[in-house]
CSV table of C-alpha atoms and ligand atoms in Angstrom, one decimal:
chain,number,residue,atom,x,y,z
A,1,MET,CA,-17.6,-27.1,-6.4
A,2,ASN,CA,-18.8,-27.6,-2.9
A,3,PRO,CA,-20.1,-24.1,-1.9
A,4,ALA,CA,-18.8,-24.6,1.6
A,5,ASN,CA,-15.2,-24.4,0.1
A,6,ARG,CA,-15.8,-21.1,-1.5
A,7,ARG,CA,-13.7,-18.2,-0.2
A,8,LEU,CA,-15.5,-15.1,0.8
A,9,PHE,CA,-12.8,-12.9,2.4
A,10,THR,CA,-9.4,-12.2,0.9
A,11,PRO,CA,-6.4,-12.4,3.2
A,12,GLY,CA,-3.5,-11.9,0.9
A,13,ASP,CA,-1.5,-9.4,-1.1
A,14,GLY,CA,-3.5,-6.9,-3.0
A,15,ALA,CA,-6.6,-9.1,-3.1
A,16,MET,CA,-9.7,-6.9,-3.6
A,17,PRO,CA,-11.8,-7.4,-0.4
A,18,PRO,CA,-15.5,-8.3,-0.7
A,19,VAL,CA,-16.3,-4.9,0.7
A,20,LEU,CA,-13.8,-2.1,0.3
A,21,SER,CA,-14.7,0.0,3.3
A,22,GLY,CA,-13.2,3.0,5.1
A,23,ARG,CA,-11.3,4.4,2.1
A,24,GLU,CA,-13.8,7.1,1.1
A,25,GLU,CA,-11.3,10.0,1.4
A,26,GLN,CA,-8.6,8.3,-0.6
A,27,GLN,CA,-11.1,7.3,-3.2
A,28,ALA,CA,-12.5,10.8,-3.4
A,29,VAL,CA,-9.1,12.3,-4.1
A,30,LEU,CA,-8.3,9.8,-6.7
A,31,SER,CA,-11.8,10.2,-8.3
A,32,ARG,CA,-11.2,13.9,-8.6
A,33,CYS,CA,-7.9,13.3,-10.3
A,34,LEU,CA,-9.6,11.0,-12.8
A,35,SER,CA,-12.3,13.6,-13.5
A,36,ASP,CA,-9.5,16.2,-14.3
A,37,LEU,CA,-7.9,13.7,-16.7
A,38,VAL,CA,-11.2,12.9,-18.4
A,39,ARG,CA,-11.7,16.6,-18.9
A,40,GLY,CA,-8.2,16.7,-20.6
A,41,GLU,CA,-6.4,18.3,-17.7
A,42,SER,CA,-3.5,17.2,-15.4
A,43,PRO,CA,-4.7,17.1,-11.8
A,44,PRO,CA,-3.0,19.8,-9.6
A,45,HIS,CA,-0.8,17.2,-7.9
A,46,ASN,CA,0.4,13.6,-8.2
A,47,VAL,CA,-0.7,11.1,-5.6
A,48,VAL,CA,1.2,9.0,-3.1
A,49,LEU,CA,-0.5,6.3,-1.0
A,50,ILE,CA,1.6,5.7,2.0
A,51,GLY,CA,1.2,3.3,5.0
A,52,PRO,CA,2.6,0.2,6.6
A,53,ARG,CA,2.1,-3.0,4.7
A,54,GLY,CA,-1.1,-5.0,4.9
A,55,ASN,CA,-3.3,-1.9,5.1
A,56,GLY,CA,-4.6,-1.9,1.5
A,57,LYS,CA,-2.4,0.2,-0.7
A,58,THR,CA,-2.3,-2.3,-3.5
A,59,VAL,CA,-6.0,-2.8,-3.2
A,60,LEU,CA,-6.6,0.9,-3.7
A,61,LEU,CA,-4.3,1.0,-6.7
A,62,ASN,CA,-6.2,-1.9,-8.2
A,63,TRP,CA,-9.5,-0.1,-7.5
A,64,PHE,CA,-8.2,3.0,-9.2
A,65,LYS,CA,-6.9,1.0,-12.2
A,66,ARG,CA,-10.4,-0.3,-12.6
A,67,GLU,CA,-12.0,3.1,-12.3
A,68,CYS,CA,-9.6,4.5,-14.9
A,69,ARG,CA,-10.3,1.6,-17.3
A,70,ALA,CA,-14.1,1.9,-16.8
A,71,SER,CA,-13.9,5.6,-17.7
A,72,GLY,CA,-12.8,4.5,-21.2
A,73,ALA,CA,-11.1,7.9,-21.4
A,74,VAL,CA,-7.6,7.2,-20.0
A,75,ASP,CA,-4.9,4.7,-20.4
A,76,VAL,CA,-3.2,3.0,-17.4
A,77,ALA,CA,0.3,1.6,-17.0
A,78,ALA,CA,0.5,-0.4,-13.8
A,79,LEU,CA,4.1,-1.1,-12.8
A,80,THR,CA,6.3,-2.4,-10.0
A,81,PRO,CA,10.0,-1.6,-9.5
A,82,GLN,CA,10.8,-5.1,-10.9
A,83,ASP,CA,9.4,-4.0,-14.2
A,84,ILE,CA,11.7,-1.0,-14.4
A,85,PRO,CA,15.1,-2.1,-13.0
A,86,ASP,CA,16.9,0.5,-15.2
A,87,SER,CA,16.2,3.6,-17.3
A,88,ARG,CA,16.1,1.6,-20.5
A,89,SER,CA,13.3,-0.6,-19.2
A,90,LEU,CA,11.4,2.4,-17.9
A,91,VAL,CA,11.4,3.9,-21.3
A,92,ALA,CA,10.5,0.5,-22.8
A,93,GLU,CA,7.5,0.1,-20.4
A,94,LEU,CA,6.1,3.6,-21.0
A,95,SER,CA,6.9,4.1,-24.6
A,96,PRO,CA,4.5,2.6,-27.1
A,97,ARG,CA,7.1,2.7,-29.8
A,98,SER,CA,9.6,0.5,-28.0
A,99,ALA,CA,6.8,-1.7,-26.8
A,100,LEU,CA,6.2,-2.3,-30.5
A,101,ALA,CA,9.9,-2.8,-31.2
A,102,ARG,CA,10.0,-5.5,-28.5
A,103,LEU,CA,7.3,-7.4,-30.3
A,104,LEU,CA,8.9,-7.2,-33.8
A,105,PRO,CA,11.9,-9.6,-33.6
A,106,ARG,CA,9.6,-12.6,-33.4
A,107,LYS,CA,7.9,-11.6,-36.6
A,108,VAL,CA,10.7,-10.3,-38.8
A,109,GLY,CA,14.0,-11.6,-40.1
A,110,VAL,CA,17.5,-11.0,-38.8
A,111,ALA,CA,18.0,-8.2,-41.4
A,112,THR,CA,15.9,-5.8,-39.5
A,113,VAL,CA,17.7,-6.3,-36.1
A,114,GLY,CA,20.2,-3.6,-36.9
A,115,SER,CA,17.6,-0.9,-37.3
A,116,LEU,CA,15.8,-2.1,-34.2
A,117,GLU,CA,19.1,-1.6,-32.2
A,118,TRP,CA,19.3,1.9,-33.6
A,119,GLU,CA,15.7,2.5,-32.4
A,120,ALA,CA,16.6,1.3,-29.0
A,121,ARG,CA,19.4,3.8,-28.8
A,122,THR,CA,16.9,6.6,-29.1
A,123,ASP,CA,15.2,5.4,-25.9
A,124,THR,CA,16.7,7.9,-23.6
A,125,PRO,CA,14.7,9.7,-20.8
A,126,ALA,CA,14.5,12.8,-23.0
A,127,HIS,CA,12.8,10.8,-25.7
A,128,LEU,CA,10.5,9.3,-23.1
A,129,THR,CA,9.3,12.8,-22.1
A,130,ARG,CA,8.6,13.8,-25.6
A,131,ARG,CA,6.8,10.6,-26.5
A,132,LEU,CA,4.8,10.7,-23.3
A,133,ILE,CA,3.7,14.3,-24.1
A,134,ALA,CA,2.6,13.1,-27.6
A,135,LYS,CA,0.9,10.1,-26.1
A,136,CYS,CA,-1.0,12.0,-23.4
A,137,SER,CA,-2.0,14.7,-25.8
A,138,ALA,CA,-3.9,12.0,-27.7
A,139,LYS,CA,-5.2,10.2,-24.6
A,140,PRO,CA,-4.5,10.9,-20.9
A,141,LEU,CA,-2.2,8.4,-19.2
A,142,VAL,CA,-2.1,7.3,-15.5
A,143,VAL,CA,1.1,5.5,-14.3
A,144,LEU,CA,0.6,3.4,-11.2
A,145,LEU,CA,3.7,2.3,-9.4
A,146,ASP,CA,3.3,-0.1,-6.4
A,147,GLU,CA,6.1,-0.7,-3.9
A,148,ALA,CA,7.7,2.6,-4.9
A,149,HIS,CA,10.0,2.5,-1.8
A,150,THR,CA,12.1,-0.1,-3.6
A,151,LEU,CA,12.5,1.9,-6.8
A,152,ASP,CA,16.0,2.3,-8.1
A,153,VAL,CA,17.2,5.8,-7.5
A,154,ARG,CA,18.3,6.5,-11.0
A,155,VAL,CA,15.1,5.1,-12.5
A,156,GLY,CA,13.1,7.1,-10.0
A,157,SER,CA,14.9,10.3,-10.9
A,158,ALA,CA,14.1,9.8,-14.6
A,159,LEU,CA,10.4,8.9,-13.8
A,160,LEU,CA,9.8,11.9,-11.5
A,161,ASN,CA,11.5,14.2,-13.9
A,162,ALA,CA,9.5,13.0,-16.9
A,163,SER,CA,6.3,13.1,-14.9
A,164,GLN,CA,6.9,16.7,-13.9
A,165,GLN,CA,7.5,17.8,-17.5
A,166,VAL,CA,4.7,15.8,-19.0
A,167,ARG,CA,2.0,16.9,-16.6
A,168,ASP,CA,2.8,20.5,-17.5
A,169,GLU,CA,2.1,19.8,-21.2
A,170,ALA,CA,-0.6,17.2,-21.3
A,171,PRO,CA,-3.0,15.2,-19.0
A,172,PHE,CA,-0.9,12.8,-17.0
A,173,LEU,CA,-1.0,11.4,-13.4
A,174,LEU,CA,1.6,9.5,-11.4
A,175,VAL,CA,0.3,7.4,-8.5
A,176,LEU,CA,2.8,5.8,-6.1
A,177,ALA,CA,2.1,3.3,-3.4
A,178,ALA,CA,4.7,2.7,-0.7
A,179,THR,CA,5.6,2.0,2.9
A,180,PRO,CA,6.4,5.0,5.2
A,181,GLY,CA,10.1,5.2,4.3
A,182,LEU,CA,9.2,6.6,0.9
A,183,PRO,CA,9.7,10.3,1.6
A,184,SER,CA,13.4,9.8,2.5
A,185,HIS,CA,13.8,7.5,-0.5
A,186,LEU,CA,12.2,10.1,-2.8
A,187,ALA,CA,14.5,12.8,-1.5
A,188,LYS,CA,17.4,10.9,-3.1
A,189,MET,CA,15.7,11.3,-6.5
A,190,ASP,CA,14.0,14.7,-6.5
A,191,ALA,CA,14.4,17.0,-3.5
A,192,SER,CA,11.0,18.6,-3.9
A,193,PHE,CA,8.7,15.9,-5.3
A,194,TRP,CA,7.3,15.1,-1.8
A,195,ASN,CA,6.7,18.8,-1.0
A,196,ARG,CA,4.9,19.4,-4.2
A,197,LEU,CA,2.4,16.7,-3.5
A,198,GLY,CA,0.2,18.9,-1.3
A,199,ALA,CA,-3.2,17.2,-1.0
A,200,GLY,CA,-1.9,14.2,-2.9
A,201,ARG,CA,-0.3,12.6,0.1
A,202,LEU,CA,-2.8,10.0,1.3
A,203,GLY,CA,-2.3,7.8,4.4
A,204,VAL,CA,-3.5,4.3,4.2
A,205,GLY,CA,-3.7,2.9,7.8
A,206,ARG,CA,-5.8,0.8,10.0
A,207,LEU,CA,-9.6,1.1,9.6
A,208,SER,CA,-12.0,3.0,11.7
A,209,GLU,CA,-14.3,1.1,14.0
A,210,ASP,CA,-17.2,1.6,11.6
A,211,ALA,CA,-15.2,0.6,8.6
A,212,ALA,CA,-13.9,-2.6,10.2
A,213,ARG,CA,-17.5,-3.5,11.2
A,214,THR,CA,-18.7,-3.0,7.7
A,215,ALA,CA,-15.8,-4.9,6.2
A,216,LEU,CA,-16.8,-7.9,8.3
A,217,GLN,CA,-20.5,-7.7,8.5
A,218,GLU,CA,-21.6,-6.8,4.9
A,219,PRO,CA,-20.0,-9.7,3.0
A,220,LEU,CA,-21.6,-12.1,5.5
A,221,LYS,CA,-24.9,-10.4,5.3
A,222,ALA,CA,-24.9,-10.7,1.5
A,223,GLN,CA,-24.6,-14.5,2.1
A,224,ASN,CA,-27.5,-14.4,4.6
A,225,VAL,CA,-25.2,-14.9,7.5
A,226,HIS,CA,-25.7,-12.8,10.6
A,227,LEU,CA,-22.7,-11.9,12.8
A,228,GLU,CA,-24.0,-11.3,16.3
A,229,GLU,CA,-23.3,-8.0,17.9
A,230,ASP,CA,-21.0,-9.2,20.7
A,231,ALA,CA,-19.2,-11.5,18.3
A,232,LEU,CA,-18.6,-8.6,15.9
A,233,ASP,CA,-17.3,-6.4,18.8
A,234,GLN,CA,-14.9,-9.0,19.7
A,235,VAL,CA,-13.6,-9.6,16.2
A,236,VAL,CA,-13.3,-5.8,15.5
A,237,ASP,CA,-11.3,-5.5,18.7
A,238,GLU,CA,-9.0,-8.5,18.1
A,239,SER,CA,-8.3,-7.7,14.5
A,240,GLN,CA,-7.0,-4.4,15.6
A,241,ARG,CA,-8.9,-3.0,12.6
A,242,TYR,CA,-5.8,-4.0,10.6
A,243,PRO,CA,-7.1,-4.8,7.2
A,244,TYR,CA,-5.1,-8.0,6.7
A,245,PHE,CA,-6.2,-9.3,10.0
A,246,VAL,CA,-9.8,-8.3,9.3
A,247,GLN,CA,-9.7,-10.5,6.3
A,248,LEU,CA,-8.1,-13.4,8.2
A,249,TRP,CA,-10.9,-13.2,10.8
A,250,GLY,CA,-13.6,-12.9,8.2
A,251,GLU,CA,-12.4,-16.0,6.4
A,252,ALA,CA,-12.0,-18.0,9.6
A,253,LEU,CA,-15.6,-17.1,10.6
A,254,TRP,CA,-16.9,-17.9,7.1
A,255,GLN,CA,-15.2,-21.3,7.3
A,256,GLN,CA,-17.1,-21.8,10.6
A,257,ARG,CA,-20.4,-21.1,9.1
A,258,SER,CA,-19.6,-23.3,6.1
A,259,ALA,CA,-18.7,-26.2,8.3
A,260,ALA,CA,-21.6,-25.8,10.7
A,261,GLY,CA,-24.1,-24.6,8.1
A,262,ALA,CA,-24.9,-21.8,10.6
A,263,THR,CA,-26.9,-18.7,9.6
A,264,SER,CA,-25.9,-16.9,12.7
A,265,LEU,CA,-22.3,-16.5,14.0
A,266,THR,CA,-21.8,-16.1,17.7
A,267,SER,CA,-19.0,-15.7,20.3
A,268,ARG,CA,-18.7,-19.5,20.3
A,269,HIS,CA,-17.7,-19.4,16.6
A,270,VAL,CA,-15.2,-16.6,17.4
A,271,ASP,CA,-13.6,-18.9,20.0
A,272,VAL,CA,-13.3,-21.7,17.5
A,273,ALA,CA,-11.9,-19.3,14.8
A,274,ARG,CA,-9.4,-17.7,17.1
A,275,PRO,CA,-6.6,-20.4,17.0
A,276,VAL,CA,-6.8,-20.4,13.2
A,277,VAL,CA,-6.4,-16.7,13.0
A,278,SER,CA,-3.7,-16.7,15.7
A,279,ALA,CA,-1.6,-19.2,13.9
A,280,GLN,CA,-1.6,-17.1,10.7
A,281,ALA,CA,-1.1,-13.9,12.6
A,282,ALA,CA,1.9,-15.5,14.4
A,283,GLU,CA,3.5,-16.3,11.0
A,284,TYR,CA,3.0,-12.8,9.9
A,285,TYR,CA,4.5,-11.3,13.2
A,286,GLN,CA,7.4,-13.6,12.8
A,287,ASP,CA,8.2,-12.3,9.3
A,288,ARG,CA,8.1,-8.7,10.7
A,289,TYR,CA,10.2,-9.8,13.7
A,290,ARG,CA,12.9,-11.1,11.4
A,291,GLU,CA,12.9,-7.9,9.4
A,292,LEU,CA,13.5,-5.9,12.5
A,293,GLU,CA,16.2,-8.3,13.6
A,294,ALA,CA,18.0,-8.1,10.2
A,295,ALA,CA,17.9,-4.3,10.5
A,296,GLY,CA,19.4,-4.4,14.0
A,297,LEU,CA,16.2,-2.8,15.4
A,298,LEU,CA,14.9,-5.2,18.0
A,299,ALA,CA,16.1,-3.3,21.0
A,300,ALA,CA,14.7,0.0,19.6
A,301,ALA,CA,11.4,-1.8,18.8
A,302,VAL,CA,11.1,-3.1,22.3
A,303,ALA,CA,12.1,0.3,23.8
A,304,VAL,CA,9.3,2.3,22.0
A,305,ARG,CA,6.6,-0.2,22.9
A,306,PRO,CA,5.6,1.3,26.3
A,307,VAL,CA,4.8,4.6,24.6
A,308,PHE,CA,2.0,2.9,22.6
A,309,GLN,CA,0.7,0.5,25.2
A,310,ALA,CA,-2.2,2.5,26.5
A,311,SER,CA,-4.5,1.6,23.5
A,312,ALA,CA,-4.4,0.5,19.9
A,313,ASP,CA,-4.8,4.1,18.9
A,314,ALA,CA,-2.2,5.6,21.2
A,315,GLU,CA,-0.2,8.5,19.8
A,316,ALA,CA,3.3,9.6,20.7
A,317,SER,CA,5.2,12.8,20.1
A,318,ASP,CA,8.8,13.0,18.7
A,319,ARG,CA,10.0,13.8,22.2
A,320,GLU,CA,8.3,10.7,23.7
A,321,ILE,CA,9.8,8.4,21.1
A,322,ASP,CA,13.2,9.9,21.6
A,323,ALA,CA,12.9,9.5,25.4
A,324,ALA,CA,11.8,5.9,25.0
A,325,LEU,CA,14.8,5.2,22.8
A,326,GLU,CA,17.2,6.6,25.4
A,327,SER,CA,16.9,3.3,27.2
A,328,THR,CA,18.9,1.7,24.4
A,329,GLY,CA,21.9,3.7,25.5
A,330,VAL,CA,22.8,5.3,22.1
A,331,ASP,CA,23.4,8.9,21.3
A,332,ALA,CA,20.9,11.4,19.8
A,333,ALA,CA,21.9,10.8,16.2
A,334,ALA,CA,21.6,7.1,16.6
A,335,ARG,CA,18.2,7.5,18.2
A,336,LEU,CA,17.0,9.6,15.3
A,337,ALA,CA,18.3,7.0,12.9
A,338,ALA,CA,16.6,4.2,14.8
A,339,ARG,CA,13.3,6.1,14.6
A,340,GLU,CA,13.6,6.6,10.9
A,341,GLU,CA,14.4,2.9,10.4
A,342,LEU,CA,11.4,1.9,12.5
A,343,ASN,CA,9.3,4.2,10.3
A,344,ARG,CA,10.8,2.7,7.2
A,345,LEU,CA,9.7,-0.8,8.2
A,346,GLY,CA,6.2,0.6,9.3
A,347,TYR,CA,6.7,-0.5,12.9
A,348,ILE,CA,5.8,3.0,13.8
A,349,TRP,CA,4.6,5.7,11.4
A,350,CYS,CA,3.4,9.3,11.1
A,351,PRO,CA,0.2,9.4,8.9
A,352,PRO,CA,0.2,12.3,6.5
A,353,GLY,CA,-2.4,15.1,6.7
A,354,GLN,CA,-2.1,15.7,10.5
A,355,LEU,CA,-2.4,19.1,12.0
A,356,PRO,CA,0.5,20.0,14.3
A,357,PRO,CA,1.8,18.6,16.6
A,358,VAL,CA,2.3,15.6,14.3
A,359,THR,CA,2.3,12.3,16.2
A,360,TRP,CA,3.5,8.8,15.7
A,361,ARG,CA,1.2,5.7,15.7
A,362,ALA,CA,1.9,2.0,16.0
A,363,GLY,CA,1.9,0.2,12.6
A,364,ILE,CA,0.3,-3.0,14.0
A,365,PRO,CA,-0.2,-2.5,17.8
A,366,SER,CA,-0.3,-6.3,18.5
A,367,LEU,CA,3.1,-6.7,16.7
A,368,MET,CA,4.7,-4.7,19.5
A,369,ALA,CA,3.6,-7.2,22.1
A,370,HIS,CA,4.9,-10.1,19.9
A,371,VAL,CA,8.3,-8.5,19.5
A,372,GLN,CA,8.6,-8.0,23.2
A,373,ARG,CA,7.6,-11.6,24.0
A,374,GLN,CA,10.0,-13.0,21.4
A,375,PHE,CA,13.0,-10.7,22.2
B,1,ADP,N1,-10.6,-1.3,3.0
B,1,ADP,C1,-10.4,-2.6,3.3
B,1,ADP,N2,-11.2,-3.2,4.0
B,1,ADP,C2,-11.0,-4.5,4.4
B,1,ADP,N3,-9.9,-5.2,4.0
B,1,ADP,C3,-9.0,-4.6,3.2
B,1,ADP,C4,-9.2,-3.3,2.8
B,1,ADP,N4,-8.1,-2.9,2.0
B,1,ADP,C5,-7.3,-4.0,2.0
B,1,ADP,N5,-7.9,-5.0,2.6
B,1,ADP,C6,-7.3,-6.4,2.8
B,1,ADP,O1,-6.0,-6.2,3.4
B,1,ADP,C7,-5.0,-7.0,3.0
B,1,ADP,C8,-3.8,-6.2,2.5
B,1,ADP,O2,-4.1,-5.4,1.4
B,1,ADP,P1,-2.9,-4.9,0.4
B,1,ADP,O3,-3.5,-4.0,-0.6
B,1,ADP,O4,-2.1,-6.1,-0.1
B,1,ADP,O5,-2.0,-4.0,1.4
B,1,ADP,P2,-0.7,-3.3,1.2
B,1,ADP,O6,-0.5,-3.1,-0.3
B,1,ADP,O7,-0.8,-2.0,1.9
B,1,ADP,O8,0.4,-4.1,1.8
B,1,ADP,C9,-5.6,-7.8,1.9
B,1,ADP,O9,-6.0,-9.1,2.4
B,1,ADP,C10,-6.9,-7.0,1.5
B,1,ADP,O10,-7.9,-7.9,1.0
B,2,MG,MG1,1.0,-3.8,-1.5
């Protein structure tokens, strides 16, 4: 293969970036949970990774999956809501016995099917809890559930309930990854799950300045490519330190160096890369715009923009958001509902772990300008 065609950066869903930077806190919490499990104890809390899409939640889940497997001491079940559309499939996914039963029909004759059906009838959530306790007593289990905000409410109730009971009896950990609407979705399943998380609520948002620099610079440096300081400043700024855009920029710059055979990347390369990145970012904005449109939120999205315009890191209080939404001419209840919906889509969000007064941030600051232009 022509080495110039090789990819270096990873713009895409859940793709492990060449350098996973700026997630030290989240990694430390997860690592401590893993240590508890390896010692044969349940961690003091489950974990939820929460943040607008494109910030690296799936990447962190994948990182943790690898850590767990590398420990050799815990088993991991990595699921998405599609794997568990109903309680039966939840039991099937997590129960070794029914996993075996699903394999059997291909190997055995019709005569045994009757007894397999009988087995299947014993796959209730109560059986799941008992089997999971037995399983975790033999070897700890970590259940990773990505996109948890789309989980069926009945399945979620069964899972959260089983998780609560199992972790009291044997080493078990549930890790959920989801967009910021998760708390209200969880409330439909188990009123207190979110409150019990304590230190297990981890925000996954845009990167710090340092982390974004590292994410861009280190992979290039490892290929003996130097990204000049002012070029780096420009890219860090234009990417908004939004992980998906950081990867888009990195890849567009890497293609530049491949084409030109350059060992040093300058502002000139940034200028050539910009239209490539802009075109892909525009596609992405347009998807988010259609989501807002489908949810009837365009007017609300445009109304809150001024509150976040001062800088990419601008913060806004509840009151400021509410005052901004007044321009849409709806009553207080509708404004509150609009704020919750904007939060659900990650257009704005409230990172966990803040000291009061808790403030709102823009999901992707540059999306706000796009929405205004398009509306
Ligand atoms: N810490 C990070 N540093 C740099 N890029 C990252 C980081 N975490 C994730 N990415 C990149 O961001 C993009 C989105 O990651 P993903 O895990 O799919 O986000 P989410 O699950 O939150 O939607 C991917 O292209 C991934 O390579
Ligand atoms: Mg994801």
